[in-house]
Structures are given as C-alpha cells and as structure tokens.
Amino acid sequence: MNRRWIYDLVEPRRDSVFSRTYDGMMLIAIIMGTIPLLFREQYPVFWYFDVISGSFYIVDYILRWITSDFRSDRPKWQSFLRYPFTPMAILDLLSILPTLRMLAPAYKLTKISRLFKIFRFVKIVYYVEPLEIFITVVKKQRHMLFAVMLLAFFDIFITAIIMFQSEEEIDPVTGKYIFGTFFDAFYWAACTLTTVGYGDICPVSEVGRSISIISSLLGIAIIALPSSIITAGYMHELSKHVKTTANKDGESGNSSESPNDG
C-alpha cells in the first residue's frame, strides 16, 4: 500500500471520504476509551470499549510512525527514529498501555497504567479544529505566556512571604496559627491570585485583610494577561485559517471552470 495514501488517510480533515471516515472512527474510539473513566464501577461492556479503543490507537500509532517522514524535514531514517520521542507519540504510547495490560494481564509493568487512559482524550486535539488552533496559539505565544507565569509565581511567592510574616493570629478552633506553615500561605496566595477563593484559609487581622485586598487586585490584572494574549492570538490564527480556506475554495472553483467558459 502506498505510504502517501496512508499519510493522507491518518492526517485529519483531508479532502477524501476515506480520511473523513478515518477521522470519525478515531473520534468514536476516543469517546469509547473515555467513557469507562466516567464511572466508579467497571461494567463488563467497558472491557470491549477498552479493547476496541486501544486497538484503534495501536493501529493509528503504527500508521503515523511509518509515515512520520512526511511530517518532518529531516532525513527519512531520522524521522522514524525521532517519532517515538515526540510529545504526541509518547502520549499515544501511554494511552495504549492499559490495553496491553488487558490483553496480557501478566504484563506487570502496566498495573498502574489504567490512569494512562486519560491520555486517550488528548488525541481529540487532532480531530477538533478549534482545539488545534488553540494549541497552535499556545505554541507561538509560549515565551510570553511563560513570562506571565513567572510573574504570577513571583507575585504568589512574595505575597505568601508577606502574609506568613504578618498574619500571626491564632485559630480559636485548632489553637494554632492560621498560617501554620509557609505552604499554607503559598496555597492561600495562589487561591487569591486566581480569584478561586475556597475560604478554607483566610486572614482575620486588619493587616492580613489589607494584604488580601491588594493581592486580589493584582491577581485580577495578572490573570487577565494570558487571557488577552491567547484571545488575540486565537483571533489572528482564526482569521488566517478563514483566508486560507477561502483561497482553497476559490482555487478549486477556478479549476473546475472550463477554459472556454465566459
């Protein structure tokens, strides 16, 4: 079988009925592999779900491996050697391990591999276009997002130190400090910065509450930064995608016209 045909088959959203059928089958496999994780009790039918889903993943992994050179600018042999170590290939392999354990229970290395089933859902990024665009935006803006993450961590760390040293009130219920350890203060600062506010730990002194107000105001500003970065990048990528799709449609429309038309 032609490897180019296989590549066109496994790559999402190709303009062929075979590729679209393959995409649909993989989406079904992803859903079937995820359903057992939604239940505490494992029903017998879930065994079949896991085997069918895992079988699709194994086949997809092999097909992507043997066509990996089409996705890379490297020499063919380097592409084949490098593919198993790419992030998505590693996730695919981890998601296959639960199926190997089911088919071969004596394979003790994968006894805890049931947790790896969650990686099966990650593969949906291939087949849901908005998610793929989102991942593209995150990759392109990773340096800016990393800078914002460092800023957030720095703010949490400094706020936690200030609160840990300033709030010395005793909890009347436990008879201990409200912020007994630095981790308690760090946990509180992270919840405050992200505006989660669980309320299980909170300052009671005027100084502590003042620090909490300032931290909350800073948190709103810091949390808004990655949202605006991702939103702007997403709209830019979406605009590019719409233009690319329109150009392709225009080219296909022109190519379908007869030279003698008009």
XYZ file of C-alpha atoms in Angstrom:
262
model
C 0.000 0.000 0.000
C 1.266 3.481 -0.899
C 2.619 5.259 2.194
C 1.496 8.614 0.822
C -2.071 7.324 0.729
C -1.718 6.175 4.348
C -0.403 9.607 5.334
C -3.386 11.317 3.697
C -5.652 8.838 5.475
C -4.405 9.443 9.029
C -3.953 13.203 8.731
C -7.134 14.948 9.977
C -9.508 16.864 7.682
C -8.132 15.607 4.382
C -10.436 16.100 1.395
C -11.291 12.458 0.870
C -14.110 10.256 2.054
C -11.582 7.732 3.403
C -9.820 10.334 5.555
C -13.092 11.736 6.902
C -14.273 8.204 7.695
C -10.993 7.507 9.494
C -11.398 10.738 11.499
C -14.898 9.684 12.516
C -13.718 6.238 13.587
C -10.917 7.750 15.694
C -13.381 10.129 17.375
C -15.571 7.149 18.247
C -12.504 5.339 19.614
C -11.599 8.368 21.746
C -15.118 8.538 23.177
C -15.231 4.785 23.844
C -11.867 4.951 25.615
C -13.011 7.840 27.800
C -16.440 6.529 28.876
C -15.073 3.944 31.410
C -13.284 6.770 33.242
C -16.649 8.397 33.991
C -17.810 5.520 36.216
C -16.537 4.230 39.531
C -17.834 0.726 38.846
C -16.371 -1.006 35.807
C -19.109 -2.817 33.889
C -18.273 -5.808 31.650
C -19.087 -3.855 28.486
C -16.279 -1.464 29.320
C -13.767 -4.244 28.617
C -14.885 -4.239 24.993
C -14.783 -0.450 24.905
C -11.166 -0.508 26.074
C -10.091 -3.228 23.665
C -11.738 -1.589 20.641
C -10.449 1.874 21.534
C -6.958 0.587 22.312
C -6.833 -1.392 19.063
C -7.590 1.753 17.091
C -4.848 3.585 18.985
C -2.329 0.834 18.248
C -3.131 0.878 14.535
C -3.065 4.686 14.436
C 0.291 4.745 16.251
C 1.825 2.334 13.743
C 0.419 4.173 10.727
C 1.689 7.515 11.989
C 5.089 6.023 12.715
C 5.582 4.566 9.243
C 4.555 7.895 7.653
C 6.424 10.155 10.068
C 8.887 11.272 7.388
C 6.069 13.133 5.594
C 5.649 15.391 8.653
C 9.334 16.200 9.040
C 12.043 17.983 7.107
C 14.634 15.568 8.465
C 16.005 12.581 6.529
C 13.684 9.586 6.466
C 15.657 7.441 8.912
C 15.934 10.302 11.408
C 12.190 10.872 11.233
C 11.493 7.212 12.018
C 13.906 7.219 14.965
C 12.675 10.528 16.333
C 8.912 9.924 16.104
C 8.517 7.708 19.242
C 10.071 10.514 21.307
C 7.754 13.290 20.097
C 5.224 14.522 22.718
C 2.086 13.249 20.974
C 3.687 9.875 20.200
C 4.631 9.455 23.863
C 1.061 10.283 24.939
C -0.295 7.831 22.360
C 2.012 5.107 23.646
C 0.999 5.730 27.260
C -2.664 5.556 26.290
C -2.023 2.148 24.676
C -0.528 0.598 27.833
C -3.910 -0.116 29.530
C -4.958 -2.178 26.510
C -1.712 -4.185 26.643
C -2.408 -4.976 30.293
C -5.949 -6.125 29.479
C -4.759 -8.360 26.659
C -1.823 -9.654 28.727
C -2.641 -9.417 32.476
C 0.770 -10.873 33.356
C 2.379 -7.710 31.989
C 3.005 -6.331 35.496
C 4.819 -3.201 34.364
C 1.487 -1.697 33.417
C -0.517 -2.411 36.572
C -0.953 1.299 37.258
C -1.469 2.035 33.595
C -5.245 2.462 33.979
C -4.506 6.072 34.861
C -2.961 6.491 31.414
C -6.377 6.148 29.794
C -6.880 9.852 30.324
C -4.236 10.450 27.649
C -6.607 8.978 25.069
C -8.746 12.077 25.298
C -5.752 14.303 24.478
C -5.784 12.874 20.964
C -9.048 14.684 20.276
C -6.895 17.755 19.544
C -6.112 16.144 16.185
C -9.750 15.990 15.168
C -11.345 19.133 16.657
C -10.127 22.116 14.681
C -10.735 24.865 17.303
C -8.590 22.914 19.765
C -5.833 22.546 17.190
C -5.885 26.303 16.588
C -5.708 26.859 20.350
C -2.653 24.613 20.658
C -1.022 26.489 17.776
C -1.610 29.789 19.574
C -0.118 28.461 22.807
C 2.977 27.233 20.943
C 3.502 30.560 19.191
C 2.916 32.615 22.352
C 4.724 30.237 24.705
C 7.509 32.691 25.566
C 5.076 35.442 26.511
C 2.849 33.032 28.425
C 5.880 31.670 30.267
C 6.840 35.232 31.249
C 3.329 35.807 32.623
C 3.522 32.516 34.527
C 6.806 33.603 36.124
C 5.246 36.939 37.035
C 2.309 35.139 38.653
C 4.604 32.782 40.566
C 6.725 35.702 41.746
C 3.633 37.554 42.950
C 2.326 34.468 44.773
C 5.692 33.831 46.416
C 6.180 37.415 47.625
C 2.571 37.731 48.825
C 2.872 34.428 50.704
C 6.018 35.607 52.487
C 4.392 38.907 53.475
C 1.247 37.173 54.719
C 3.178 34.458 56.564
C 5.182 37.063 58.436
C 2.293 39.471 59.022
C -0.639 37.255 59.991
C 0.079 35.922 63.464
C -3.482 35.311 64.612
C -4.433 32.031 66.279
C -7.326 29.931 65.009
C -9.673 29.584 68.036
C -10.872 26.181 66.823
C -7.485 24.495 66.420
C -5.440 26.685 68.743
C -2.763 27.006 66.069
C -1.619 29.765 63.742
C -3.995 30.357 60.822
C -0.956 30.185 58.578
C 0.929 27.454 60.359
C 3.403 26.825 57.565
C 4.690 28.722 54.575
C 2.855 26.249 52.336
C -0.443 27.381 53.907
C 0.406 30.971 52.988
C 1.501 29.950 49.499
C -1.712 27.981 48.990
C -3.781 30.957 50.160
C -1.861 33.340 47.883
C -2.398 31.073 44.858
C -6.144 30.833 45.556
C -6.350 34.598 45.998
C -4.355 35.427 42.868
C -6.505 33.142 40.725
C -9.671 34.516 42.389
C -10.690 30.958 43.339
C -11.249 31.846 46.990
C -12.042 28.493 48.633
C -12.272 30.227 52.000
C -10.734 27.365 53.981
C -7.795 29.592 54.937
C -8.186 33.350 55.247
C -6.637 36.190 57.261
C -8.579 37.733 60.134
C -6.385 40.654 61.189
C -6.654 44.104 59.619
C -3.121 43.827 58.263
C -3.832 40.426 56.753
C -7.083 41.586 55.182
C -5.342 44.627 53.718
C -2.729 42.377 52.157
C -5.535 40.196 50.826
C -7.218 43.188 49.134
C -4.011 44.256 47.408
C -3.269 40.666 46.329
C -6.767 40.277 44.879
C -6.467 43.473 42.832
C -3.094 42.400 41.481
C -4.461 38.942 40.768
C -7.228 40.282 38.542
C -4.668 42.153 36.441
C -2.206 39.249 36.196
C -4.846 36.626 35.395
C -6.227 38.857 32.621
C -2.864 38.892 30.808
C -2.787 35.286 29.494
C -6.472 35.512 28.579
C -5.877 38.563 26.400
C -2.726 37.042 24.849
C -4.497 33.813 23.930
C -7.624 35.613 22.699
C -5.635 37.930 20.414
C -3.551 35.031 19.095
C -6.623 32.863 18.556
C -8.431 35.556 16.571
C -5.301 36.062 14.443
C -4.953 32.327 13.714
C -8.667 32.017 13.025
C -8.501 34.904 10.545
C -5.555 33.218 8.779
C -7.452 29.950 8.647
C -10.551 31.588 7.172
C -8.430 33.289 4.482
C -6.613 30.039 3.677
C -9.900 28.151 3.393
C -11.363 30.877 1.178
C -8.315 30.783 -1.106
C -8.528 26.998 -1.407
C -12.228 27.190 -2.229
C -11.512 29.885 -4.819
C -8.757 27.832 -6.429
C -10.895 24.721 -6.539
C -13.734 26.756 -8.031
C -11.497 28.229 -10.723
C -10.000 24.869 -11.577
C -13.455 23.388 -12.071
C -14.369 26.014 -14.696
C -13.888 25.183 -18.327
C -11.276 27.220 -20.240
C -13.941 28.051 -22.803
C -16.387 29.453 -20.225
C -17.217 33.155 -20.406
